[in-house]
CSV table of C-alpha atoms in Angstrom, one decimal:
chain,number,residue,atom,x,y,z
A,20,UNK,CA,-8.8,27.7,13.0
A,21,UNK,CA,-7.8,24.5,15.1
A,22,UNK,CA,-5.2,22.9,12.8
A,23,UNK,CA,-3.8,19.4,13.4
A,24,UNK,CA,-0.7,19.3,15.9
A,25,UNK,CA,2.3,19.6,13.7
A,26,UNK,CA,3.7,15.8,12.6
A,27,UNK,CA,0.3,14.5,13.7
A,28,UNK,CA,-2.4,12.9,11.2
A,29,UNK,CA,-6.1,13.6,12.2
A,30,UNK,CA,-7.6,10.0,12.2
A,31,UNK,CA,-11.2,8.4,13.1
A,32,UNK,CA,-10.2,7.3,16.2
A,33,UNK,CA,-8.6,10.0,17.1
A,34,UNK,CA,-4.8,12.2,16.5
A,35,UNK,CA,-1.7,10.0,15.6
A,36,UNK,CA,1.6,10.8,16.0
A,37,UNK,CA,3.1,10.9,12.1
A,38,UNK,CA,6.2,9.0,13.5
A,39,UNK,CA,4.0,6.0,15.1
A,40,UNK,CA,3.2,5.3,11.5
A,41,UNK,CA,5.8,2.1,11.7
A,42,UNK,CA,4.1,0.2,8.0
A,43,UNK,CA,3.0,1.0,5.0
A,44,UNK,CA,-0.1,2.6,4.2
A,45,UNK,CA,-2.8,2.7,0.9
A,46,UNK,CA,-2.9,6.6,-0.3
A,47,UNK,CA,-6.3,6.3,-1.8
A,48,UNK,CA,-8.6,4.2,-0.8
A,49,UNK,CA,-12.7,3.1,-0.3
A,50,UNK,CA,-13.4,0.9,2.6
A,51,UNK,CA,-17.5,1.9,2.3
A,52,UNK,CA,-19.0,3.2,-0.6
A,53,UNK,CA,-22.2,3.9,-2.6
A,54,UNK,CA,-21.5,5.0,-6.3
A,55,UNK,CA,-24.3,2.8,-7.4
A,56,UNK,CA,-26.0,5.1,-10.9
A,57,UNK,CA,-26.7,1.9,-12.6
A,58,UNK,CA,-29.0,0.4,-10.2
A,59,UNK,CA,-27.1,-2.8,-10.0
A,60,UNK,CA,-25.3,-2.7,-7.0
A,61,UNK,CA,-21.6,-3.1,-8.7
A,62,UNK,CA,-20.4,0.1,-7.1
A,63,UNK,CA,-20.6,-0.7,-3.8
A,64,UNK,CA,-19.3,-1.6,-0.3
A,65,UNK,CA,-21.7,-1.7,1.9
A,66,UNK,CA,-22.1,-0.7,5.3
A,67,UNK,CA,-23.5,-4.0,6.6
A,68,UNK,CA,-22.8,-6.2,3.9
A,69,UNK,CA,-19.2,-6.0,3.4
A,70,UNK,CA,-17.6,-4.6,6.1
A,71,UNK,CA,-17.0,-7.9,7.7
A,72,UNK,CA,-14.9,-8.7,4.4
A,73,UNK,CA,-13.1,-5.4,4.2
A,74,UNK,CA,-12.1,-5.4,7.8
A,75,UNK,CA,-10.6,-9.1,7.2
A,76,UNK,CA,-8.6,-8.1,4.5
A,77,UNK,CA,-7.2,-5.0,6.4
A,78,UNK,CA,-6.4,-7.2,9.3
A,79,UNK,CA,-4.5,-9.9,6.8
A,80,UNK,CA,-2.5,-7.3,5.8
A,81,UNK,CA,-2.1,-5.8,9.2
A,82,UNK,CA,-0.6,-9.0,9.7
A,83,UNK,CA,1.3,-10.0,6.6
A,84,UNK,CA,2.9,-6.7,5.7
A,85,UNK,CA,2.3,-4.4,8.9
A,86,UNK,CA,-0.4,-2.4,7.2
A,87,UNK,CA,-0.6,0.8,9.4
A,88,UNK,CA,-2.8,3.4,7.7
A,89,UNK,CA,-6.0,4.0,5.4
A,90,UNK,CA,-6.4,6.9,3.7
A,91,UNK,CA,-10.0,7.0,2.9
A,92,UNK,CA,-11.4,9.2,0.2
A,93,UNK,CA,-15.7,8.6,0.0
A,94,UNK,CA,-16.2,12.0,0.6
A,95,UNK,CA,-20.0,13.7,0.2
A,96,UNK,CA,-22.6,12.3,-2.0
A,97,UNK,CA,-20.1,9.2,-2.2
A,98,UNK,CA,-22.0,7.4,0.6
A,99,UNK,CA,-19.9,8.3,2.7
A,100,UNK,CA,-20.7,6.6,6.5
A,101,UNK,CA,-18.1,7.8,9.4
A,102,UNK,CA,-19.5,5.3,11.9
A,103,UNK,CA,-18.6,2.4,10.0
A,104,UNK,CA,-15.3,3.6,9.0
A,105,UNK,CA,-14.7,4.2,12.9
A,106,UNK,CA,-16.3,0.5,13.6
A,107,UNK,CA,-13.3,-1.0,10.9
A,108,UNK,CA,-10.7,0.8,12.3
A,109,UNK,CA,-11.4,-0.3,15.7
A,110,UNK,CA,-11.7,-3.8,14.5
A,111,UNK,CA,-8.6,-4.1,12.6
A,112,UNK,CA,-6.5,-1.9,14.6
A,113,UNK,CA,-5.2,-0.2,11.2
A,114,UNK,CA,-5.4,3.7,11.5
A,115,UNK,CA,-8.2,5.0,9.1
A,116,UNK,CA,-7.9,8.8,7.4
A,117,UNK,CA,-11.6,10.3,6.4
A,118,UNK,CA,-12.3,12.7,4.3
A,119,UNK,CA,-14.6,15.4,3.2
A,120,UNK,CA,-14.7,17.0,0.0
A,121,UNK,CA,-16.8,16.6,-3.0
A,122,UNK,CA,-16.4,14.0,-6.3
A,123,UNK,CA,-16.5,14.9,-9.9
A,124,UNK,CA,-19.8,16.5,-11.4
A,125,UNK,CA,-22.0,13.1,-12.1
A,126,UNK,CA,-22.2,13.0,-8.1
A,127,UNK,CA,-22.4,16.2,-7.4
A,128,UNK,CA,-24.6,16.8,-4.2
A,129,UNK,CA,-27.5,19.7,-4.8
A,130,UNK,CA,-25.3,22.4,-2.3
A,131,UNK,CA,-23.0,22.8,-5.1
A,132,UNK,CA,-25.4,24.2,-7.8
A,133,UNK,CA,-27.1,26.4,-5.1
A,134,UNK,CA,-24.0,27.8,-3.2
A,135,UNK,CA,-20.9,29.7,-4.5
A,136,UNK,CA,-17.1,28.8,-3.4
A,137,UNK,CA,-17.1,30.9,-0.1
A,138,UNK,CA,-20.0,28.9,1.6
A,139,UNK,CA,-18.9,25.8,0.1
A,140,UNK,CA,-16.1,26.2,1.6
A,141,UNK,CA,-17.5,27.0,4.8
A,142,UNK,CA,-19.4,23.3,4.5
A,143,UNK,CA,-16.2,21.9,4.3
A,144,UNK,CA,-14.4,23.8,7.1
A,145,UNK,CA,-17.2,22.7,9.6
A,146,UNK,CA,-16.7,19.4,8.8
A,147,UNK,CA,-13.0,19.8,9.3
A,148,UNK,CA,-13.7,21.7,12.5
A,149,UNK,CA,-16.8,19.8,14.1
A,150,UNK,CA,-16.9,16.4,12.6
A,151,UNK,CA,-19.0,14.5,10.0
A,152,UNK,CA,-22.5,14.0,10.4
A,153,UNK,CA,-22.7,14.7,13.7
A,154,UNK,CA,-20.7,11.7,15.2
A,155,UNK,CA,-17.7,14.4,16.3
A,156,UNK,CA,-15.2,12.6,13.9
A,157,UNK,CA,-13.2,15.2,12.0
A,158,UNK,CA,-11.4,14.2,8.8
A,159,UNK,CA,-8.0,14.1,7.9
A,160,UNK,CA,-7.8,14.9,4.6
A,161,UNK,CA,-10.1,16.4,1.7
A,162,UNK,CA,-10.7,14.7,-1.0
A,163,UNK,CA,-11.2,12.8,-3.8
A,164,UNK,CA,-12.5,16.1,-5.4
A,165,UNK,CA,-13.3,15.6,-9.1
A,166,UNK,CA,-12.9,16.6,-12.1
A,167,UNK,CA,-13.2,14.8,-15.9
A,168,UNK,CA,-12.4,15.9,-18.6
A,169,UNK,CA,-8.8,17.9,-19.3
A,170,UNK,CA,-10.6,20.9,-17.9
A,171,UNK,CA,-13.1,21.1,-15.1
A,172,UNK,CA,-16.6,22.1,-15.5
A,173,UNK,CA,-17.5,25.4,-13.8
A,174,UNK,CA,-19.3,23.0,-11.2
A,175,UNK,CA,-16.0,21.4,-10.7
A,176,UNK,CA,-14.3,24.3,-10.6
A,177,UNK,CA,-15.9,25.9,-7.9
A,178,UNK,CA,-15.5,22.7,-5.8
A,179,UNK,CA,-11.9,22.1,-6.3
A,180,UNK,CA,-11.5,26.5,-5.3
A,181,UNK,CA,-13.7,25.3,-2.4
A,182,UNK,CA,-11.6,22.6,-1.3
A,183,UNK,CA,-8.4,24.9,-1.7
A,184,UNK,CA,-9.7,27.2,0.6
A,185,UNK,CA,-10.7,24.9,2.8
A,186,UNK,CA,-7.3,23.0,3.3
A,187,UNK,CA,-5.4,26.5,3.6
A,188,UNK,CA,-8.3,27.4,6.7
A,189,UNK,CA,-7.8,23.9,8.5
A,190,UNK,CA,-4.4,23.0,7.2
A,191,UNK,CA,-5.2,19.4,5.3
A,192,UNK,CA,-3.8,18.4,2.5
A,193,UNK,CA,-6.3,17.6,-0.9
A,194,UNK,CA,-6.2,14.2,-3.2
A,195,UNK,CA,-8.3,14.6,-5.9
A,196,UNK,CA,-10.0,12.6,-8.6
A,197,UNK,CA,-9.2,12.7,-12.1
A,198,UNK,CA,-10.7,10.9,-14.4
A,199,UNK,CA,-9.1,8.6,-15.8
A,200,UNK,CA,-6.3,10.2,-15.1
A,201,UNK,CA,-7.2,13.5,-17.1
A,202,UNK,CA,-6.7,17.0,-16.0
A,203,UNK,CA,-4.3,16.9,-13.3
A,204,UNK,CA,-2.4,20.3,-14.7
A,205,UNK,CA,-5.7,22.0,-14.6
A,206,UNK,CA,-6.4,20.7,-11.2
A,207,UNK,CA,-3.1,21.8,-9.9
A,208,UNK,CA,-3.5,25.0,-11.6
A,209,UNK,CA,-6.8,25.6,-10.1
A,210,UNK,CA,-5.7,24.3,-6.7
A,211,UNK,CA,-2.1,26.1,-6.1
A,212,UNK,CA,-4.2,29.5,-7.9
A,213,UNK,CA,-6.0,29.7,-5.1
A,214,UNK,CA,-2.6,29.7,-2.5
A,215,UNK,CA,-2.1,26.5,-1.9
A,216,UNK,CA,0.8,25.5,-1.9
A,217,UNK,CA,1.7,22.4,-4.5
A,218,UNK,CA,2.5,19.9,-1.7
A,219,UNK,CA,-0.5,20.1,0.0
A,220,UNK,CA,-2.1,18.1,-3.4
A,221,UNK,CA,-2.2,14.4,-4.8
A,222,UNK,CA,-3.5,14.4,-8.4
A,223,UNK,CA,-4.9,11.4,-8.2
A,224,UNK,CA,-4.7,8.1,-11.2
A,225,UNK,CA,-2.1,9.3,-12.9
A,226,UNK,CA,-1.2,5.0,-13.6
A,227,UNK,CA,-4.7,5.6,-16.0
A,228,UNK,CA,-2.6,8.3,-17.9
A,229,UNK,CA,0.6,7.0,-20.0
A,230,UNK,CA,2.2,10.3,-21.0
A,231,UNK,CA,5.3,10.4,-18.6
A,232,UNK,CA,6.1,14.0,-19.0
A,233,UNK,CA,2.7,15.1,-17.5
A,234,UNK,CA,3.8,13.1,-14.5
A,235,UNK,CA,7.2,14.7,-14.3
A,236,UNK,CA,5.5,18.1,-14.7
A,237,UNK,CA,3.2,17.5,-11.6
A,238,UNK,CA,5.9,16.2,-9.8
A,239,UNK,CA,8.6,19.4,-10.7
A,240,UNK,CA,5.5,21.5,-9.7
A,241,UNK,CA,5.7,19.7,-6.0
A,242,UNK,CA,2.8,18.0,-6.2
A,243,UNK,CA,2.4,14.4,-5.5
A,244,UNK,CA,1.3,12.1,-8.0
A,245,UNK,CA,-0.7,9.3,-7.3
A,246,UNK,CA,-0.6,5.8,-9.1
A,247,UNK,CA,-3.8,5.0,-6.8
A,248,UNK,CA,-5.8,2.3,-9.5
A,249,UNK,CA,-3.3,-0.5,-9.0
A,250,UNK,CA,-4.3,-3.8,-10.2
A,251,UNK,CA,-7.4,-2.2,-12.0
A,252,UNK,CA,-6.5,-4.1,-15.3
A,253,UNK,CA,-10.3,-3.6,-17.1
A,254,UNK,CA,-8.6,0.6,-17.2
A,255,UNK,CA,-4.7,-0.2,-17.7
A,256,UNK,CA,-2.4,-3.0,-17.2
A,257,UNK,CA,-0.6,-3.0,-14.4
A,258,UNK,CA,2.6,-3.3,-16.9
A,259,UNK,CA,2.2,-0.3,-18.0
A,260,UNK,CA,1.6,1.3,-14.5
A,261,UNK,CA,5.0,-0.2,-14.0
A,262,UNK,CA,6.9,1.2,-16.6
A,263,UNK,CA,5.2,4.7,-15.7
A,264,UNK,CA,6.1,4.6,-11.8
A,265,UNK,CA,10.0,3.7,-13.0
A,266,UNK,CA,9.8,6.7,-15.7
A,267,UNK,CA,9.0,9.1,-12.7
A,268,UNK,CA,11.7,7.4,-10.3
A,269,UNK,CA,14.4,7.7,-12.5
A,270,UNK,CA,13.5,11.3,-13.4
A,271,UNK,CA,14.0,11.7,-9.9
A,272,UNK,CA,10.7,12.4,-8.5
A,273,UNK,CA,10.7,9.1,-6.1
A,274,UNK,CA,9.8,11.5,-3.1
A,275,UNK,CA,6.2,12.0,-5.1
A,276,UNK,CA,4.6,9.2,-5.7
A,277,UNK,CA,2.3,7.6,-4.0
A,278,UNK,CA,0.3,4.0,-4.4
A,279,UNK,CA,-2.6,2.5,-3.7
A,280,UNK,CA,-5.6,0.1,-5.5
A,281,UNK,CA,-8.9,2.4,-5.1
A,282,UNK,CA,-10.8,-0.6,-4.1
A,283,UNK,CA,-14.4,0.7,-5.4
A,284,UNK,CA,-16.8,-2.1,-5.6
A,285,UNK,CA,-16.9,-5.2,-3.9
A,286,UNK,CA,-16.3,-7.6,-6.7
A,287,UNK,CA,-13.1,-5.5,-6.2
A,288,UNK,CA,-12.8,-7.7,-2.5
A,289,UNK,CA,-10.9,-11.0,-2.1
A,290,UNK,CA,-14.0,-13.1,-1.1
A,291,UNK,CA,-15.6,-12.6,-4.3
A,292,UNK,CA,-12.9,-13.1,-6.8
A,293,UNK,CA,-11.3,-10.0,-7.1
A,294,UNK,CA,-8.1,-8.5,-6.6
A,295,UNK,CA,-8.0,-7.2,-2.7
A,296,UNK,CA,-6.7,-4.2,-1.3
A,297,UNK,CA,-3.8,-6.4,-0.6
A,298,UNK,CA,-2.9,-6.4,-4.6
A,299,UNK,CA,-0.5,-3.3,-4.4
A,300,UNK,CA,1.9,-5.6,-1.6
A,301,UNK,CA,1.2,-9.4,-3.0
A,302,UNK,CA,2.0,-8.6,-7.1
A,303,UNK,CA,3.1,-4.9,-7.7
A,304,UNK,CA,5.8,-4.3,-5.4
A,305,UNK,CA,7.7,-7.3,-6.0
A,306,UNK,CA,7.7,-6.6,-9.5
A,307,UNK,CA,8.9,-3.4,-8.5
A,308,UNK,CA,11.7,-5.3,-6.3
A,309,UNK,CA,12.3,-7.2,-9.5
A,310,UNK,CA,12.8,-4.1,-11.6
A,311,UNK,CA,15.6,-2.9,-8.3
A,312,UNK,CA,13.7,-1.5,-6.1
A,313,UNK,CA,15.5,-1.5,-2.6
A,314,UNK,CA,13.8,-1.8,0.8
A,315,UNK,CA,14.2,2.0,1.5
A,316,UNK,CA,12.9,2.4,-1.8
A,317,UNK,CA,9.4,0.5,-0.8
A,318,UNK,CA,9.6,2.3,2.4
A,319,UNK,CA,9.7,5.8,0.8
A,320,UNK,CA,6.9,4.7,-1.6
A,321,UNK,CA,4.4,2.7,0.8
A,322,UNK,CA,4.9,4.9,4.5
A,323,UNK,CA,7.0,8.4,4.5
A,324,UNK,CA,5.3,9.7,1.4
A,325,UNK,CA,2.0,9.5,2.3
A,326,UNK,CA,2.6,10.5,5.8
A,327,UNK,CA,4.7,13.4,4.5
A,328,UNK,CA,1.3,14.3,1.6
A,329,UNK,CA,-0.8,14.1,5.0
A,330,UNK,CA,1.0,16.2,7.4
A,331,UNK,CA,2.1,18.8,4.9
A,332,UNK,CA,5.9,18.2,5.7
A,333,UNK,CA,8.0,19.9,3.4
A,334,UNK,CA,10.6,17.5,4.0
A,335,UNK,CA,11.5,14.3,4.7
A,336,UNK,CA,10.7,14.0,9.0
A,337,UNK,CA,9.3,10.2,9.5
């Protein structure tokens, strides 16, 4: 298999040196998006109709606060489109990560019901290897494969084995969604049961779960542990997401966590009201510097940690 360089992150325009990474970067985003069920149009970011506003905010916060790096996770049956992620980069000049992978069960493309894990997995290793929808861009990352629920459906199951397998073949790392922040153990479990190994994995929204010792568990294990729903106060206040973060630093486990806002709809976008990608560096941090948090600190959080989750380092190297 053609693995990514060592200390290099597989990008849409293209291979990035790990230690060019310079500013801070959003672990777990959506920069185009169609998770539209209800017919209304909330869950989404359009190709066309917002791109103009999501590259603006990406370039403001280029700007602001040296944003270097977008990990994108709209992965199959998520509305996923490569070409447009490609156009943004280019436009904003901040490094974009795609992915491939599948979500949780309710968007579940009709490949999953039909195949089993080994030709699942060999869907996902050709994307890896040849590039997504036939524009030669290869992702850098799989994920965010779902689950809900404290234990995944077989369905989900079979897609989180597939998208072990498929890191461990083309040596990428895996975020995944859990639902509300349910069922990270099982996830990991399921993931690292399959050989790979527990750094290779984000459990992702763990801020949507207030039980502190599920977080240090995950985090003992190796495995990084994403508080990736910032400023999403309708799920959890970003209080408590606070309180949470600080349990897991001073248990020691600051080289784990990673942040981001999950920008998932575009009432989520600046222009219409809402909170902006930019939320995680305009109100959380500096309540975060408020709480002590030094510069290094930030930097850990914000730029070596998710370069490290990407690359697979095992340690610190950027």
């Amino acid at each position: 298999m053609n693995h990514p360089a060592p200390h290099t992150l597989r990008t849409v325009t293209g291979e990035l040196l790990a230690a060019s990474v310079r500013g801070p970067a959003l672990a777990h985003e959506h920069l185009v998006l169609d998770l539209d069920r209800a017919g209304d149009g909330a869950a989404v970011l359009g190709p066309e109709r917002h791109a103009a506003a999501v590259a603006a905010e990406l370039v403001a916060l280029r700007e602001e606060y040296g944003l270097a790096l977008v990990v994108e996770l709209t992965c199959r049956g998520m509305g996923r489109d490569i070409r447009a992620l490609s156009r943004i980069a280019r436009e904003t000049g901040v490094a974009v990560v795609a992915a491939t992978g599948w979500y949780y069960e309710p968007f579940h493309t009709p490949e999953i019901d039909a195949l089993d894990v080994a030709a699942l997995t060999r869907i996902l290793v050709r994307e890896i290897e040849d590039g997504i929808d036939g524009s030669g861009v290869r992702p850098g990352v799989l994920g965010e494969i779902g689950s809900h629920g404290d234990v995944p459906t077989a369905a989900e199951a079979k897609v989180l084995r597939a998208g072990a397998r498929a890191a461990l073949a083309t040596g990428l790392s895996v975020a995944t969604h859990a639902q509300l922040g349910r069922g990270g153990p099982a996830q990991l479990e399921l993931l690292t049961g399959e050989g790979l190994p527990a750094h290779r994995v984000s459990i992702g929204h763990q801020d949507l779960l207030d039980d502190p010792g599920v977080h240090r568990e995950l985090a003992a294990s190796g495995a990084y542990v994403a508080f990736d729903t910032v400023g999403k106060t309708a799920y959890q206040s970003d209080e408590t997401r606070l309180r949470l973060l600080l349990a897991l630093l001073e248990a020691g486990h600051a080289d784990r966590a990673l942040l981001s806002c999950d920008i998932s709809r575009h009432g989520y976008l600046r222009n219409e009201g809402g909170q902006g990608y930019g939320h995680l560096f305009a109100s959380f941090l500096p309540r975060l510097r408020a709480a002590g948090a030094d510069d290094d600190l930030i930097d850990l959080l914000t730029r070596r940690n998710p370069v490290r989750f990407l690359t697979g380092a095992t340690v610190e190297e950027n």
